Short mmCIF file of C-alpha atoms in Angstrom, two decimals:
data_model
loop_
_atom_site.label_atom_id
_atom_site.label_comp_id
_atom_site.label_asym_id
_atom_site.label_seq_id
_atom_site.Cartn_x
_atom_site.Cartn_y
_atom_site.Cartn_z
CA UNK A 725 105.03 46.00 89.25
CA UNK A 726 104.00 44.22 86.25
CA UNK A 727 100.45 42.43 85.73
CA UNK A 728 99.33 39.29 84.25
CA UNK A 729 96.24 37.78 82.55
CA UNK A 730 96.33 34.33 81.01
CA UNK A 731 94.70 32.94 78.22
CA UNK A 732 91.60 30.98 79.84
CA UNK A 733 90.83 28.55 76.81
CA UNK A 734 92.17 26.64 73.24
CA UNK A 735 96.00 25.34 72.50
CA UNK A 736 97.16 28.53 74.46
CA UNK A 737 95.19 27.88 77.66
CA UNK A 738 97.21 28.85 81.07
CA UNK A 739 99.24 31.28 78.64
CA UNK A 740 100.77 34.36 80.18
CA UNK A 741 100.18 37.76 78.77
CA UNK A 742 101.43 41.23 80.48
CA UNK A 743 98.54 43.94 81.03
CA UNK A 744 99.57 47.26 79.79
CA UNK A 745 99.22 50.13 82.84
CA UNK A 746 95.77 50.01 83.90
CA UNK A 747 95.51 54.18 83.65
CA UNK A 748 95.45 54.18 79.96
CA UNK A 749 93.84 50.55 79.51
CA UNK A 750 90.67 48.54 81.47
CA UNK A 751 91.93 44.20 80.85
CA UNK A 752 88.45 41.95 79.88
CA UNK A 753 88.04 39.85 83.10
CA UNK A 754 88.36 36.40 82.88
CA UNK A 755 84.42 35.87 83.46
CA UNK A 756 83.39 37.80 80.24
CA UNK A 757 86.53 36.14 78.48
CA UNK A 758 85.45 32.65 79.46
CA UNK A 759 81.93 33.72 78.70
CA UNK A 760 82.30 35.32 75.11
CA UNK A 761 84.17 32.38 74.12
CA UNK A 762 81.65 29.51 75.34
CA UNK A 763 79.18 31.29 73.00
CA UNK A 764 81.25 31.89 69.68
CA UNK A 765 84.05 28.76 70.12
CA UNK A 766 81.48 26.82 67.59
CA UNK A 767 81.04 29.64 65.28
CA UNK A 768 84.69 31.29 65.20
CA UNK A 769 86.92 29.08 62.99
CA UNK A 770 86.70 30.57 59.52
CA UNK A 771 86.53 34.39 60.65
CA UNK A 772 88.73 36.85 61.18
CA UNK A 773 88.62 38.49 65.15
CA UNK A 774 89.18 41.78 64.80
CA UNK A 775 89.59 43.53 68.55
CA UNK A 776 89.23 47.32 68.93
CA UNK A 777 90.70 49.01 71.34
CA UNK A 778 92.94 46.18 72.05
CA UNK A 779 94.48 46.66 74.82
CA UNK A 780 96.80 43.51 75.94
CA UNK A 781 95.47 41.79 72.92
CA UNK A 782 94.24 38.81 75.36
CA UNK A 783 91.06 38.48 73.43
CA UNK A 784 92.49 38.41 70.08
CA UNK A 785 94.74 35.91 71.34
CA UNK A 786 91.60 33.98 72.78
CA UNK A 787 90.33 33.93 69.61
CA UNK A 788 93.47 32.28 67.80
CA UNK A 789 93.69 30.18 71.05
CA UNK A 790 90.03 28.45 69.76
CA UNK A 791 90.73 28.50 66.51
CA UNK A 792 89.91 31.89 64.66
CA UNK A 793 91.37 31.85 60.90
CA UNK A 794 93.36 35.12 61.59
CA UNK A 795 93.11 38.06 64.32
CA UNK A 796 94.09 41.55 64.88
CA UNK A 797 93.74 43.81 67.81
CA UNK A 798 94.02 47.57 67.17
CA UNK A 799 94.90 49.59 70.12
CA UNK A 800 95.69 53.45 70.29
CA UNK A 801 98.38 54.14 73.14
CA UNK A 802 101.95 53.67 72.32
CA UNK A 803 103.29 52.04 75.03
CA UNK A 804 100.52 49.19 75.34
CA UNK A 805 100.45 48.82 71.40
CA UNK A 806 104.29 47.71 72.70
CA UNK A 807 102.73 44.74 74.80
CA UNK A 808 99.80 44.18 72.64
CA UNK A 809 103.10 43.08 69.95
CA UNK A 810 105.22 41.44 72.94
CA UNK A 811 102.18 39.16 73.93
CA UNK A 812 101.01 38.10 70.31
CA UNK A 813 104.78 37.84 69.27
CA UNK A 814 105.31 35.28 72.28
CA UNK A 815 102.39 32.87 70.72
CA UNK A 816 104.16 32.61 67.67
CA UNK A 817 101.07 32.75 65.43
CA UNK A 818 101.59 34.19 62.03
CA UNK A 819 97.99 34.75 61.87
CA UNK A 820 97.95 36.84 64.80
CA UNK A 821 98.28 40.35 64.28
CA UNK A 822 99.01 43.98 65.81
CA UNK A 823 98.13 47.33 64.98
CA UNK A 824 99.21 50.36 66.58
CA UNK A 825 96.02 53.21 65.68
CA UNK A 826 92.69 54.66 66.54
CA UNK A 827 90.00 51.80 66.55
CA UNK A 828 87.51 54.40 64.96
CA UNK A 829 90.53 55.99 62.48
CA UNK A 830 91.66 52.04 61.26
CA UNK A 831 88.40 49.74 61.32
CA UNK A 832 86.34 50.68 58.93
CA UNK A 833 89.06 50.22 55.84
CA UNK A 834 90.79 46.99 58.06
CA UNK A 835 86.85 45.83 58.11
CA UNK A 836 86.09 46.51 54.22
CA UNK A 837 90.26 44.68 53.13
CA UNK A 838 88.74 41.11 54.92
CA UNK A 839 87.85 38.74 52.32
CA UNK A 840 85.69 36.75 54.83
CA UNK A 841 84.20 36.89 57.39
CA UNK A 842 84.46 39.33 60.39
CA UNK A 843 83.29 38.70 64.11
CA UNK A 844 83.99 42.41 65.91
CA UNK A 845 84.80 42.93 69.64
CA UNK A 846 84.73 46.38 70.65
CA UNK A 847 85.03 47.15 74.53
CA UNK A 848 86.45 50.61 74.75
CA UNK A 849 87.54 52.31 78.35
CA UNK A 850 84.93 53.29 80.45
CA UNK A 851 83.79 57.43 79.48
CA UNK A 852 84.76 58.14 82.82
CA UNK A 853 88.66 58.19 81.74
CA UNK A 854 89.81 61.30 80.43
CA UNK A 855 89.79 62.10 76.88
CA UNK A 856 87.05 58.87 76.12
CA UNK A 857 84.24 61.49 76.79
CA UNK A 858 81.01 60.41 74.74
CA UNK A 859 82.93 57.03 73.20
CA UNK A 860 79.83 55.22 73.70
CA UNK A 861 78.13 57.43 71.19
CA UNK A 862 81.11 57.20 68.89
CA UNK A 863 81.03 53.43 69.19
CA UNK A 864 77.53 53.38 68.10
CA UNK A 865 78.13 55.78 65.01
CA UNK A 866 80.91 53.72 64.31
CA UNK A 867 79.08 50.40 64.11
CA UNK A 868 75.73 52.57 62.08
CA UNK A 869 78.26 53.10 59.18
CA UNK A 870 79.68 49.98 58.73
CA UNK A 871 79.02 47.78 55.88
#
């Protein structure tokens, strides 16, 4: 059985996007969606999103919903990186790109080729899954180094 998200906000609002399999991914829910963009709608149109550990891409595709110059969400597992392309591909947003890698492998030289600005949103899985042991400490040696 396939799942569904929508886009909650912008020109894409009511959009459908599929959720990759929930064992290898954990989907933003709609409150923190909904939330994160009532702060940063203001703020967001001449930066680049850049989403780690992507998932569905639904937030990157927020962000081009309310009006983000460009975004890109990176996401590690094969067969979501798959969806992550379907559901970007289906807004039809040149702007709006996919990459299939390791957030922590591909961010820091995707980070340093942006010309402009750069508004981050990194929400790995929880540390509970298996084989995301100690990401929180990763995540915050991740964001110490960058420049």
């Amino acid at each position: 059985m396939k799942l569904y998200t929508k886009i909650s906000s912008g020109k894409f609002k009511g959009k459908r996007l599929e959720l990759p399999s929930l064992s290898t991914t954990r989907s933003t829910k709609s409150i923190v969606k909904e939330s994160f963009f009532n702060v940063i709608r203001d703020e967001i149109y001449s930066l680049t999103f850049i989403e780690g550990f992507g998932g569905s891409g639904v937030m990157a595709s927020e962000a081009i919903s309310n009006g983000a110059r460009e975004a890109i969400a990176i996401e590690k597992d094969r067969a979501a990186f798959k969806i992550t392309q379907s559901n970007l591909a289906s807004l039809g947003c040149s702007n709006l790109k996919a990459i299939n890698g390791d957030t922590f492998s591909v961010l820091p030289d995707l980070i340093n080729s942006q010309s402009g600005k750069v508004l981050l949103y990194l929400d790995p899985p929880f540390d509970i899954r298996a084989g995301f042991d100690g990401i929180y400490e990763k995540l915050v040696n991740l964001i110490s180094q960058l420049k």
